[in-house]
PDB file of N, CA, C and O in Angstrom:
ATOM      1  N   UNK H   1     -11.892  -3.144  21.983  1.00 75.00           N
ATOM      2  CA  UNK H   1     -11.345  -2.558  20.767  1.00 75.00           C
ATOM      3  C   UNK H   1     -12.416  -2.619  19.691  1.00 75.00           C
ATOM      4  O   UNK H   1     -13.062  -3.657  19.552  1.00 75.00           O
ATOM      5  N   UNK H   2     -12.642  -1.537  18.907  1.00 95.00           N
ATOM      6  CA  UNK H   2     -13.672  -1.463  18.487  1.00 95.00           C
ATOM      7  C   UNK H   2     -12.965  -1.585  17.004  1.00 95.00           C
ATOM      8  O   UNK H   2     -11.750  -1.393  16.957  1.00 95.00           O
ATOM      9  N   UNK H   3     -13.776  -1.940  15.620  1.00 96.00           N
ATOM     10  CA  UNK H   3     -13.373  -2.642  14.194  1.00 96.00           C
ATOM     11  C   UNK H   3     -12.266  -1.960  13.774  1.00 96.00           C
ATOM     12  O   UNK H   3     -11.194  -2.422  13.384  1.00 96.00           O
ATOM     13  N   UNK H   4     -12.817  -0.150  13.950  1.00 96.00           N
ATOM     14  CA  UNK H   4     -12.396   0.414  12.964  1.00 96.00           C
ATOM     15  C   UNK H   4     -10.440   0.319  13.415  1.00 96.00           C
ATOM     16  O   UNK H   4      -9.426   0.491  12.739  1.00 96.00           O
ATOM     17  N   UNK H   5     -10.701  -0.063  14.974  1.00 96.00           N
ATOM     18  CA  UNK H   5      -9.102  -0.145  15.743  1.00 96.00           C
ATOM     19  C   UNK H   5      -8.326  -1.115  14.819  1.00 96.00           C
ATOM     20  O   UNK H   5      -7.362  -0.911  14.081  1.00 96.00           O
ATOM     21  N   UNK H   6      -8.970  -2.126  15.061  1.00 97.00           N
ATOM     22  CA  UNK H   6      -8.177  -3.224  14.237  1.00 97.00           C
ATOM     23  C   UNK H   6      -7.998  -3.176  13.478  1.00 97.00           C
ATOM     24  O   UNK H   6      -6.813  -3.351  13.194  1.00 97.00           O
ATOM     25  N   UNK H   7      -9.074  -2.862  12.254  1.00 96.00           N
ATOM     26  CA  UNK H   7      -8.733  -2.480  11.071  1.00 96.00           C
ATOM     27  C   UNK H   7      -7.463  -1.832  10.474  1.00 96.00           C
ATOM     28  O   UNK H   7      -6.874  -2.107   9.428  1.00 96.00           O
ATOM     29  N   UNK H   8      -7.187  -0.868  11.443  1.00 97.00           N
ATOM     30  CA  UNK H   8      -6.686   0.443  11.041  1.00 97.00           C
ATOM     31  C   UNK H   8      -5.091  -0.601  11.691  1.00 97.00           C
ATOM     32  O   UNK H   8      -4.157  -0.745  10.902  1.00 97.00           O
ATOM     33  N   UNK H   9      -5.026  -1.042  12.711  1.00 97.00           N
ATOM     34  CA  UNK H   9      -3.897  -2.023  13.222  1.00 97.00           C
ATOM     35  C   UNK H   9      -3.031  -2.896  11.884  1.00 97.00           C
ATOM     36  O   UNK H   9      -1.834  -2.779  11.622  1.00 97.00           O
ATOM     37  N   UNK H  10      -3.825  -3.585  11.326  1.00 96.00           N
ATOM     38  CA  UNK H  10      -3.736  -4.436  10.164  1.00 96.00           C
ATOM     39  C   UNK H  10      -3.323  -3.572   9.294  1.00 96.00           C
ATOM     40  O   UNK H  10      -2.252  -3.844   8.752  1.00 96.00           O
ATOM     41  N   UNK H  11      -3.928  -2.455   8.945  1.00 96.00           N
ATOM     42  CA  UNK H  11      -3.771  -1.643   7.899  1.00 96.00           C
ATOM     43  C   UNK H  11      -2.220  -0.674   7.911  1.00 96.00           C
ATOM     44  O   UNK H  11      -1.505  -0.293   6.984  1.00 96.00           O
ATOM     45  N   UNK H  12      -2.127  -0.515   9.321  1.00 97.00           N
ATOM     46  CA  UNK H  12      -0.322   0.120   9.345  1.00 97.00           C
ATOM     47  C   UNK H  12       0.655  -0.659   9.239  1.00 97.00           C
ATOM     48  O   UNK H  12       1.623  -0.435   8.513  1.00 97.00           O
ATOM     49  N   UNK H  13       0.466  -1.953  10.161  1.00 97.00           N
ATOM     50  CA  UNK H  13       1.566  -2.921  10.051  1.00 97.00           C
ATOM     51  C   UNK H  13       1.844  -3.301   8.321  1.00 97.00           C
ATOM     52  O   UNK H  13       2.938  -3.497   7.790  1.00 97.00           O
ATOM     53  N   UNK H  14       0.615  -3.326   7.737  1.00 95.00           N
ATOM     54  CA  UNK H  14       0.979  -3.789   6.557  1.00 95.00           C
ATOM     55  C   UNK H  14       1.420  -2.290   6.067  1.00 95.00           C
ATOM     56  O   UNK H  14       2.622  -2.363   5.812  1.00 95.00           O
ATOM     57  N   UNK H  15       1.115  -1.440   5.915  1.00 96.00           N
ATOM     58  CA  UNK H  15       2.148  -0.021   5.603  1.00 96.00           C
ATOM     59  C   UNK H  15       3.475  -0.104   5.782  1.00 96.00           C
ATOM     60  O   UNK H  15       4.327   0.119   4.921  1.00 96.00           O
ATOM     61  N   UNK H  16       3.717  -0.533   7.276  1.00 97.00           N
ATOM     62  CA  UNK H  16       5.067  -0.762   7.905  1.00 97.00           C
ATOM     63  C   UNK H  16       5.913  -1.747   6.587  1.00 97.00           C
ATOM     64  O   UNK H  16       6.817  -1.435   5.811  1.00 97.00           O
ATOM     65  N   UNK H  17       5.177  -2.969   6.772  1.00 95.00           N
ATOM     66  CA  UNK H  17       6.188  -3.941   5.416  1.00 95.00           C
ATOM     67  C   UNK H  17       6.168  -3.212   3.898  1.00 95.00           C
ATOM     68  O   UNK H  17       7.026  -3.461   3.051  1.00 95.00           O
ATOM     69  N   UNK H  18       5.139  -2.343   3.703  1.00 94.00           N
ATOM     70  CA  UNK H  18       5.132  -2.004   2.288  1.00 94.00           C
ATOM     71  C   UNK H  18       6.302  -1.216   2.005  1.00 94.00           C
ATOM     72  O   UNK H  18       7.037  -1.134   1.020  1.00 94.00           O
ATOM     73  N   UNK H  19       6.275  -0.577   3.294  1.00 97.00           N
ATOM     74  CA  UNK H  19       7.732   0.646   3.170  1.00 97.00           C
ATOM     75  C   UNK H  19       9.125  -0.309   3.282  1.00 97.00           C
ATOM     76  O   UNK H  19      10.280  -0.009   2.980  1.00 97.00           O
ATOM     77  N   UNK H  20       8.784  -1.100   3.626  1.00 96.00           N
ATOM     78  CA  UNK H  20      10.603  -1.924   3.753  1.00 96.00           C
ATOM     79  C   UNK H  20      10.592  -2.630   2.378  1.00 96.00           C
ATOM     80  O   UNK H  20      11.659  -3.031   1.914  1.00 96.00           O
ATOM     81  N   UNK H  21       9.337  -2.814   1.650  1.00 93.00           N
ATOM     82  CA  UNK H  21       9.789  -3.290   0.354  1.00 93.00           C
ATOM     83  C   UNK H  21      10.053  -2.005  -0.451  1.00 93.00           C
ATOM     84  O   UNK H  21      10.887  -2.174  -1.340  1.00 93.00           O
ATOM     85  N   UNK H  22       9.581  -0.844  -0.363  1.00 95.00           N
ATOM     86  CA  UNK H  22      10.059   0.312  -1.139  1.00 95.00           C
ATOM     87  C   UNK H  22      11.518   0.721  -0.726  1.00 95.00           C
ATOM     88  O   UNK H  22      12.240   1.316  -1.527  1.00 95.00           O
ATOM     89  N   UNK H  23      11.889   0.428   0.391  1.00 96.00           N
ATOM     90  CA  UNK H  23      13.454   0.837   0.738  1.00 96.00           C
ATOM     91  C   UNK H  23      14.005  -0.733  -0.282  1.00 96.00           C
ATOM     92  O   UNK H  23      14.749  -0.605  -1.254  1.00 96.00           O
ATOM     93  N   UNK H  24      13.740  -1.418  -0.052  1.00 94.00           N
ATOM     94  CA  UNK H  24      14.464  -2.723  -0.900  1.00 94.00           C
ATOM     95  C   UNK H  24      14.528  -2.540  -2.551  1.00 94.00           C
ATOM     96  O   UNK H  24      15.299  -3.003  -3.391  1.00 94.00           O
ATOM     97  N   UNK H  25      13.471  -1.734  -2.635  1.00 94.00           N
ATOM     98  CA  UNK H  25      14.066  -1.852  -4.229  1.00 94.00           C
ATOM     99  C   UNK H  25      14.436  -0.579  -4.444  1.00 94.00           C
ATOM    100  O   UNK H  25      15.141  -0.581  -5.454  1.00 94.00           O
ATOM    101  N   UNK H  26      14.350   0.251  -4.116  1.00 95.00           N
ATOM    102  CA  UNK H  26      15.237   1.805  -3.783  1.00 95.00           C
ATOM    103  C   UNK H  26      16.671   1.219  -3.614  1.00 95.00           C
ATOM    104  O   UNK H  26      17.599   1.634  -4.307  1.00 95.00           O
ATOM    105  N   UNK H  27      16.814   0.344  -2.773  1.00 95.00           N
ATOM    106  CA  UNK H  27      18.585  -0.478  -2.473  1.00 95.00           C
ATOM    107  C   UNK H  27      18.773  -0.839  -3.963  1.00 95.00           C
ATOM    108  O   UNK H  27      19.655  -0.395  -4.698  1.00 95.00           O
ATOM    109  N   UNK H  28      17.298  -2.167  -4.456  1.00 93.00           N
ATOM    110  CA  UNK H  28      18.211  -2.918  -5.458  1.00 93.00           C
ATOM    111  C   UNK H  28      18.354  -2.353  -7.080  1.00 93.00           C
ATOM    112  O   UNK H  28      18.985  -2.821  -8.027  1.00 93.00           O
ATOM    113  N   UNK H  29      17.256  -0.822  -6.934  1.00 93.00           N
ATOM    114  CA  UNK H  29      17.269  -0.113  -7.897  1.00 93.00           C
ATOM    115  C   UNK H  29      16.628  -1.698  -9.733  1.00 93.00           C
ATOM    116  O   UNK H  29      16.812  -1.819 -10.944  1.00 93.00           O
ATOM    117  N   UNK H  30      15.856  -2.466  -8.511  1.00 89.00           N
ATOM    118  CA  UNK H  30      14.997  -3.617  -9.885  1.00 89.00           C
ATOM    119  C   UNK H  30      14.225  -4.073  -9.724  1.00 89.00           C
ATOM    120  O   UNK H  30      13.990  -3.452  -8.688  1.00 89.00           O
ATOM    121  N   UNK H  31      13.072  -5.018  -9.827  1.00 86.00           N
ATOM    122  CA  UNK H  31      12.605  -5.803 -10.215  1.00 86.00           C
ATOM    123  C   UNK H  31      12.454  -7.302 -10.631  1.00 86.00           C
ATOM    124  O   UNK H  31      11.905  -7.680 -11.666  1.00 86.00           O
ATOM    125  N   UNK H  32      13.074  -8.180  -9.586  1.00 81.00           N
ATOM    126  CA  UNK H  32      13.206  -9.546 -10.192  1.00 81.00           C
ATOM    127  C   UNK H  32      12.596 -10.757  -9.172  1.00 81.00           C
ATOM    128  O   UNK H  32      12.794 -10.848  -7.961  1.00 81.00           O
ATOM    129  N   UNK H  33      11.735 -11.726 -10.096  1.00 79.00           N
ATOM    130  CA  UNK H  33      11.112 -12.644  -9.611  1.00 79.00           C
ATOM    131  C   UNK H  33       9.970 -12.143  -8.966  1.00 79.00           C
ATOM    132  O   UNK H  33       9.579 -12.662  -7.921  1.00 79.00           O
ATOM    133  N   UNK H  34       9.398 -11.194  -9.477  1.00 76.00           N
ATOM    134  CA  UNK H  34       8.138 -10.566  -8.533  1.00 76.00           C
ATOM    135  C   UNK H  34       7.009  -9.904  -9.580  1.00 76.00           C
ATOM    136  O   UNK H  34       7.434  -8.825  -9.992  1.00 76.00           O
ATOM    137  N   UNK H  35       6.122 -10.129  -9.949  1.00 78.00           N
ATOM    138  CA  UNK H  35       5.033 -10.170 -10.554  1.00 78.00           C
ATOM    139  C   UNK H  35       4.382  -7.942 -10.018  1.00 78.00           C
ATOM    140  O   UNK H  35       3.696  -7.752  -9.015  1.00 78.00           O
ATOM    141  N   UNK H  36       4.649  -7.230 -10.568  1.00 80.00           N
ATOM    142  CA  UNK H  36       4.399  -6.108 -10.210  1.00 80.00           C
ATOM    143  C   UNK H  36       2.367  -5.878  -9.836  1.00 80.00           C
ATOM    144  O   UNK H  36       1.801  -5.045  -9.128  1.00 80.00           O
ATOM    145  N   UNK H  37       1.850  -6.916 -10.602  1.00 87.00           N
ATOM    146  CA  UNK H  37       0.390  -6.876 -10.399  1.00 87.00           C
ATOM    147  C   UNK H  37      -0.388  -7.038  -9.450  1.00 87.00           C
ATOM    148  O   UNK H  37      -1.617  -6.992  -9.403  1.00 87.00           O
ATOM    149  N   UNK H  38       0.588  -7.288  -8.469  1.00 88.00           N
ATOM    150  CA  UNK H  38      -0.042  -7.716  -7.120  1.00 88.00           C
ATOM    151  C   UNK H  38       0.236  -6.488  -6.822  1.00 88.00           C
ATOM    152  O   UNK H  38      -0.856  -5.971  -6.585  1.00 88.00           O
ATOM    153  N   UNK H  39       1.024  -5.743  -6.698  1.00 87.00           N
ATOM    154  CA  UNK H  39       1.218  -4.637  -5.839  1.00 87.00           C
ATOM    155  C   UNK H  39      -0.049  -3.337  -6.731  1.00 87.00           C
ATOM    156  O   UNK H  39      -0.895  -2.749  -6.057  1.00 87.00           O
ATOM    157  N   UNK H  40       0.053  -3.171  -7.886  1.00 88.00           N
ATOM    158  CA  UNK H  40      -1.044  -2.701  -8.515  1.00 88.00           C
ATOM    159  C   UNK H  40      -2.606  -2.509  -7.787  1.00 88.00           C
ATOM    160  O   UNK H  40      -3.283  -1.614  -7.280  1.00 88.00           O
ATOM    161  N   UNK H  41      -2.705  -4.158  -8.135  1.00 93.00           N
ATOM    162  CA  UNK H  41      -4.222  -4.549  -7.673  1.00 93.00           C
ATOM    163  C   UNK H  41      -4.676  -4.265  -6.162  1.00 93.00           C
ATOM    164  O   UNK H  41      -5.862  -4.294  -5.833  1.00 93.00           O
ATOM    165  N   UNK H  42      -3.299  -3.900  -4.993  1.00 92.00           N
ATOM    166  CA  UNK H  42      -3.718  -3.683  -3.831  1.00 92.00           C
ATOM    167  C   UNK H  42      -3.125  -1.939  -3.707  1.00 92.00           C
ATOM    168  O   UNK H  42      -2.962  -1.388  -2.619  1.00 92.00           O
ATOM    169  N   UNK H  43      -2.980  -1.564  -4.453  1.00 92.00           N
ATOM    170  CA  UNK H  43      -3.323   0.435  -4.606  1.00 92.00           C
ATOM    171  C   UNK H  43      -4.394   0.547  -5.122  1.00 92.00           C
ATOM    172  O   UNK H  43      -5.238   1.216  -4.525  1.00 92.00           O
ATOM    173  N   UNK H  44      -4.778  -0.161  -6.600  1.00 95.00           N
ATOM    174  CA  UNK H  44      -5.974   0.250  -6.101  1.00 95.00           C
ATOM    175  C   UNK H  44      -6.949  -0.279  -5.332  1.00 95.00           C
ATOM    176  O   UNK H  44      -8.038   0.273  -5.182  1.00 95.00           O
ATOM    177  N   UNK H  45      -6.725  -1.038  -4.963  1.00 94.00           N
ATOM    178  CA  UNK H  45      -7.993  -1.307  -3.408  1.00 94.00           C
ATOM    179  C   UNK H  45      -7.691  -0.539  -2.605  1.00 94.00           C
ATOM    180  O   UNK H  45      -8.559  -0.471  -1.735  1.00 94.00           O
ATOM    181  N   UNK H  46      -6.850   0.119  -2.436  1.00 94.00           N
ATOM    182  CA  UNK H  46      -6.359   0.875  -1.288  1.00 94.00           C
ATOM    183  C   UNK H  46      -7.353   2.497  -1.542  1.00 94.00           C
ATOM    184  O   UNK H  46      -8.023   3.220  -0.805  1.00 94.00           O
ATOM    185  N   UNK H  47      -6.929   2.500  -3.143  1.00 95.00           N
ATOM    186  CA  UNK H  47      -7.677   4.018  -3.891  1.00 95.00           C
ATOM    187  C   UNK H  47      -9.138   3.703  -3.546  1.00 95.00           C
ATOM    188  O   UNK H  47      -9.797   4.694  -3.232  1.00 95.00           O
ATOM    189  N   UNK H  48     -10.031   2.061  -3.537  1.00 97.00           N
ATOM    190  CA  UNK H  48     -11.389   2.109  -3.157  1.00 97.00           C
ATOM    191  C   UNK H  48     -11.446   2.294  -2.005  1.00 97.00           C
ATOM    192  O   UNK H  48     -12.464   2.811  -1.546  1.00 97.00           O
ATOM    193  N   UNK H  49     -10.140   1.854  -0.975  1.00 95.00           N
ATOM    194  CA  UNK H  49     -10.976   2.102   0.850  1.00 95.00           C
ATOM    195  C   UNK H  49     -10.624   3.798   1.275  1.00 95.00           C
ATOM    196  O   UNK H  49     -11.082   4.307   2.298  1.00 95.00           O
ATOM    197  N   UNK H  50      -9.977   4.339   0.561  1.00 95.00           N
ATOM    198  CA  UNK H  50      -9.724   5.915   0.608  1.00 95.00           C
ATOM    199  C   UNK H  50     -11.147   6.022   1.141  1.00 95.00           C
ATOM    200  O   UNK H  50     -11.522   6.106   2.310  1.00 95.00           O
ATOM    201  N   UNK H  51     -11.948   5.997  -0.141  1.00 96.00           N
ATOM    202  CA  UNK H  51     -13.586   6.501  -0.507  1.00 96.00           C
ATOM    203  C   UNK H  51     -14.286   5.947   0.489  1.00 96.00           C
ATOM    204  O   UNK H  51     -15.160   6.566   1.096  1.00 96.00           O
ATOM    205  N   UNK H  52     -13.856   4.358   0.811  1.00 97.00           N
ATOM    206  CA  UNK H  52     -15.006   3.563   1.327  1.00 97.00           C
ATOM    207  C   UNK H  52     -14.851   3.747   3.041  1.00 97.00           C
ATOM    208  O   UNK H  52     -15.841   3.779   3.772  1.00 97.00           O
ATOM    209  N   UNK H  53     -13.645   3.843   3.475  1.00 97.00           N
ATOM    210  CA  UNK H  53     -13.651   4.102   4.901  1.00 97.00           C
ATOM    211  C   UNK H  53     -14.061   5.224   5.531  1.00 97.00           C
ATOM    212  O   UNK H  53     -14.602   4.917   6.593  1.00 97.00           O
ATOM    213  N   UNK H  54     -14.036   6.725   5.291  1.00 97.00           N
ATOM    214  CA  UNK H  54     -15.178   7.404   5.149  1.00 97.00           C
ATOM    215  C   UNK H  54     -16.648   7.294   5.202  1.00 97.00           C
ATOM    216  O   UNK H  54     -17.430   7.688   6.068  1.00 97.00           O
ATOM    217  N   UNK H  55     -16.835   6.741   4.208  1.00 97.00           N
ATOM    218  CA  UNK H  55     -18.247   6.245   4.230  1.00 97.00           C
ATOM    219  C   UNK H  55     -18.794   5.537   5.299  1.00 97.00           C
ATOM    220  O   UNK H  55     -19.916   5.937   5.607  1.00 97.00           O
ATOM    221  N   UNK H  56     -18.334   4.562   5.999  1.00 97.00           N
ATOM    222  CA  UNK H  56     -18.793   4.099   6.869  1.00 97.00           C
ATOM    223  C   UNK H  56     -18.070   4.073   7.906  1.00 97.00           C
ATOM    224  O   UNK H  56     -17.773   3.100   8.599  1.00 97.00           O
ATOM    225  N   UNK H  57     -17.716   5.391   8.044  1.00 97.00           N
ATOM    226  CA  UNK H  57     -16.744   6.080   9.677  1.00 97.00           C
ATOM    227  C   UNK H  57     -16.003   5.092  10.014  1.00 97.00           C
ATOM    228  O   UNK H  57     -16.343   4.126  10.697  1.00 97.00           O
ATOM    229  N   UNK H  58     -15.146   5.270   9.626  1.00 97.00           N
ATOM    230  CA  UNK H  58     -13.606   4.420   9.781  1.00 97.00           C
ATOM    231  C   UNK H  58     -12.795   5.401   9.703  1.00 97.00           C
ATOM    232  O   UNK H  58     -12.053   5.291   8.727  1.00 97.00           O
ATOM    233  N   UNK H  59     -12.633   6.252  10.278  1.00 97.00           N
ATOM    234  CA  UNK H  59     -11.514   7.341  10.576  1.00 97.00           C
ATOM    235  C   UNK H  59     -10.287   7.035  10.689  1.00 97.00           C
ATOM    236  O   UNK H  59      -9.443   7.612  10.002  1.00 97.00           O
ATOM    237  N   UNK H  60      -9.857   5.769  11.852  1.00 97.00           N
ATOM    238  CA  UNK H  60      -8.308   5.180  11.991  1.00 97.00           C
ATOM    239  C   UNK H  60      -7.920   4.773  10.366  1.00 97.00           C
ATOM    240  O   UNK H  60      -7.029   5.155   9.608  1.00 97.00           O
ATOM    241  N   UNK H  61      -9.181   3.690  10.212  1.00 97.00           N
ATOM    242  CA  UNK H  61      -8.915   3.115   8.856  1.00 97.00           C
ATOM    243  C   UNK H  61      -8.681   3.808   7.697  1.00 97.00           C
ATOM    244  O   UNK H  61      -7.953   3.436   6.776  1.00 97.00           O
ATOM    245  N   UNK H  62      -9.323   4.838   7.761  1.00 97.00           N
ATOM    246  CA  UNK H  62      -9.107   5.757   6.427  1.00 97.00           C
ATOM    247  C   UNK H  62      -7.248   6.255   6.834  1.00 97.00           C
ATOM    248  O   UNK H  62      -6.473   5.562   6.175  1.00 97.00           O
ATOM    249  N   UNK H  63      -6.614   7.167   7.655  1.00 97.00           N
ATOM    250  CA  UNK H  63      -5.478   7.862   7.886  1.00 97.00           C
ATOM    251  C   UNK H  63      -4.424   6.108   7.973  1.00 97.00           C
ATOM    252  O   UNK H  63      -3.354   5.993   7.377  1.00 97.00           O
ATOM    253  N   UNK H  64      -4.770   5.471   8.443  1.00 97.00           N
ATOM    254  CA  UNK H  64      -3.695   4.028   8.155  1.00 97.00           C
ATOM    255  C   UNK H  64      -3.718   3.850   6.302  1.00 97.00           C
ATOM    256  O   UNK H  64      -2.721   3.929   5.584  1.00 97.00           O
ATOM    257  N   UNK H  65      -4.835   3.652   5.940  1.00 96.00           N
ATOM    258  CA  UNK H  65      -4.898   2.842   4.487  1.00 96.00           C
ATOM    259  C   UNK H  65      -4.575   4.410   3.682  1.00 96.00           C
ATOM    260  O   UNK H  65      -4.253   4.217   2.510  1.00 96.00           O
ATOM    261  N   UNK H  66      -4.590   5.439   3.951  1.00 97.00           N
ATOM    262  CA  UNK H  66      -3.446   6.543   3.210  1.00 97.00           C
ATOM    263  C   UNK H  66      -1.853   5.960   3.545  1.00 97.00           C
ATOM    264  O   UNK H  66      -0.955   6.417   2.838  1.00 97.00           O
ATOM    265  N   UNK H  67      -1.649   5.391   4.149  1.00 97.00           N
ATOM    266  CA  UNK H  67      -0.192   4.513   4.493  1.00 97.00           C
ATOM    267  C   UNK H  67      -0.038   4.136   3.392  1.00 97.00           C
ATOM    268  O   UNK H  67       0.682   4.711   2.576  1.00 97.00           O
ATOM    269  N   UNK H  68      -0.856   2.833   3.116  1.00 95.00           N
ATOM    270  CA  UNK H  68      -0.651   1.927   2.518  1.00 95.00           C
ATOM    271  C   UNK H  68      -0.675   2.317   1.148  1.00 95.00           C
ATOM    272  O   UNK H  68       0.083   1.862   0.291  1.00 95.00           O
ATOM    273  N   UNK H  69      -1.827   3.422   0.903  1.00 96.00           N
ATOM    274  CA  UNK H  69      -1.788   4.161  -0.340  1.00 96.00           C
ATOM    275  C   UNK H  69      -0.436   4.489  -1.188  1.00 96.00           C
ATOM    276  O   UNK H  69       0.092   4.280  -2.280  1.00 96.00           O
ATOM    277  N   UNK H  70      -0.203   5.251   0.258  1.00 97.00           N
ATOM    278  CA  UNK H  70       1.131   6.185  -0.217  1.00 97.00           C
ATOM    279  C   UNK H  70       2.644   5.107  -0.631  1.00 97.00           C
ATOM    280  O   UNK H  70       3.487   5.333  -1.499  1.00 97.00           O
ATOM    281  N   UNK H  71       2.591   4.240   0.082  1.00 96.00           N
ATOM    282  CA  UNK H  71       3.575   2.648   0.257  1.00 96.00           C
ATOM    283  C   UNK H  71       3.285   1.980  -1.155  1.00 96.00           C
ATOM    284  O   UNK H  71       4.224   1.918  -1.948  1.00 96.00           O
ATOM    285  N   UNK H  72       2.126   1.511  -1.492  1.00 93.00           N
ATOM    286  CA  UNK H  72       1.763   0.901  -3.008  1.00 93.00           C
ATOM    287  C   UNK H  72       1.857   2.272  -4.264  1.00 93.00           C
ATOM    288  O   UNK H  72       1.695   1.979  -5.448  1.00 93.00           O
ATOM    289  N   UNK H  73       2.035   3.233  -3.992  1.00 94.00           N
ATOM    290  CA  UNK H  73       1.822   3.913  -5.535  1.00 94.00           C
ATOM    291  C   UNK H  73       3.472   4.341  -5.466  1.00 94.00           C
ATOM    292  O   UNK H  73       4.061   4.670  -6.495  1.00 94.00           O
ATOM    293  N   UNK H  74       4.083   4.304  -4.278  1.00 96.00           N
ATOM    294  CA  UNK H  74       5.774   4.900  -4.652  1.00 96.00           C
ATOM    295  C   UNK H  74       6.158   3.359  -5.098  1.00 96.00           C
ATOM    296  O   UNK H  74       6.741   3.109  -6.153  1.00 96.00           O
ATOM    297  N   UNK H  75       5.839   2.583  -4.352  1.00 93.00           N
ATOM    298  CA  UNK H  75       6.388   0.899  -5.225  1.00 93.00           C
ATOM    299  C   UNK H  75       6.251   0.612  -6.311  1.00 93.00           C
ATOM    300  O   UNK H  75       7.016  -0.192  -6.842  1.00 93.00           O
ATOM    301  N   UNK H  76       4.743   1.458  -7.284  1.00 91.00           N
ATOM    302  CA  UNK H  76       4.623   1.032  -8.140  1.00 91.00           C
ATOM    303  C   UNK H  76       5.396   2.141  -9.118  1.00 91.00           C
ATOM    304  O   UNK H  76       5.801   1.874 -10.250  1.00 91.00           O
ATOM    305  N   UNK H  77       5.546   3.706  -8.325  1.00 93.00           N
ATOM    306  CA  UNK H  77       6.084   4.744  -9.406  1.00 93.00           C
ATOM    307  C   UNK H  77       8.144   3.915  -9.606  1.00 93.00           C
ATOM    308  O   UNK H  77       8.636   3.668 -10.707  1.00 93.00           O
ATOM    309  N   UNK H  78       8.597   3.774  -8.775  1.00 94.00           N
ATOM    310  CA  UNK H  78       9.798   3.314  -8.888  1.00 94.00           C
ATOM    311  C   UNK H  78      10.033   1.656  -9.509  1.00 94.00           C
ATOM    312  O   UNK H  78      11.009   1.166 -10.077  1.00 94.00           O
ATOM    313  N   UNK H  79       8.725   1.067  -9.141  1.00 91.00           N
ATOM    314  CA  UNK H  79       9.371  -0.412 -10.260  1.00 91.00           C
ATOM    315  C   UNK H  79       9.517   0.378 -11.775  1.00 91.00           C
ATOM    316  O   UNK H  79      10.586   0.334 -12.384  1.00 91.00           O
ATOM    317  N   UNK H  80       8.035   1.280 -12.445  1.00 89.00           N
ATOM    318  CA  UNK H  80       8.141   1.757 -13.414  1.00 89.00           C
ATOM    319  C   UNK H  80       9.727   1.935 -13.625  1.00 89.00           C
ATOM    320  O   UNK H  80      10.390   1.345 -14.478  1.00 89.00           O
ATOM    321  N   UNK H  81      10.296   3.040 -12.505  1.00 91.00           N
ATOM    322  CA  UNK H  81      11.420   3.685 -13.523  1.00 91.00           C
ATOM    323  C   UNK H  81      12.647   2.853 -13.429  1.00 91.00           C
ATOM    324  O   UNK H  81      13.664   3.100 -14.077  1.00 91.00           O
ATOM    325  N   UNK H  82      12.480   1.511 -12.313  1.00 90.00           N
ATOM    326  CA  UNK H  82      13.874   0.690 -12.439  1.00 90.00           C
ATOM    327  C   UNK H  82      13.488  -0.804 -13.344  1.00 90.00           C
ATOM    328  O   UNK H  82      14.048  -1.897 -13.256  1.00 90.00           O
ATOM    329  N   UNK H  83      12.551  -0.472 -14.053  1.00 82.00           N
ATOM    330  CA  UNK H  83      12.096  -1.401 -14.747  1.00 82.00           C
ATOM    331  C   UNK H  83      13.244  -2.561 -16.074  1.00 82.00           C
ATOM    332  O   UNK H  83      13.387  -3.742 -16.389  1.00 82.00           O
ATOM    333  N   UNK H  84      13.870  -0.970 -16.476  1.00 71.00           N
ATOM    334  CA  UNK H  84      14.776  -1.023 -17.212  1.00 71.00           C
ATOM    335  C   UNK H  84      16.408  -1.727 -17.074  1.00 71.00           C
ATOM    336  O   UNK H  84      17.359  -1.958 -17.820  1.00 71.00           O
ATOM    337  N   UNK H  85      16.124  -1.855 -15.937  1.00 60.00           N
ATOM    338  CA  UNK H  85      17.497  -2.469 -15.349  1.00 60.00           C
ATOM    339  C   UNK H  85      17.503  -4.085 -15.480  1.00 60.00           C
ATOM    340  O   UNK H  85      18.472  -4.732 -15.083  1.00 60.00           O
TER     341      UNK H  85
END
């Protein structure tokens, strides 16, 4: 198994959990006991490996970490709007 495999392995499974926390607060329609900056700080790392997996031919890795992309910026567009609750 070659890096970019694993990489890209690591990189869906964690997609996989990002999406069950976006269905969870889609359920709880809030925000509580959870620090939103963590989820922030790993979109955009996610927005640097967009660029960076490319760069150094990571093909799996790049189409997985659009997962994770897509998983961290709907978590972060919906804490925004259930913020209020």
């Amino acid at each position: 198994m070659n890096a970019d495999y694993l990489n890209a392995s690591f990189e869906l499974l964690g997609s996989v959990f990002l999406w069950l926390s976006v269905a969870r607060l889609v359920k709880d329609k809030r925000v509580a006991g959870f620090s939103p900056w963590a989820v922030v700080f790993y979109f955009v790392w996610g927005l640097w490996n967009i660029w960076y997996y490319p760069a150094v031919n990571c093909p799996w890795s790049f189409a997985a970490g659009l997962l994770v992309v897509a998983a961290n910026g709907t978590w972060v567009v919906l804490a925004l709007k259930y913020r209020k609750n």
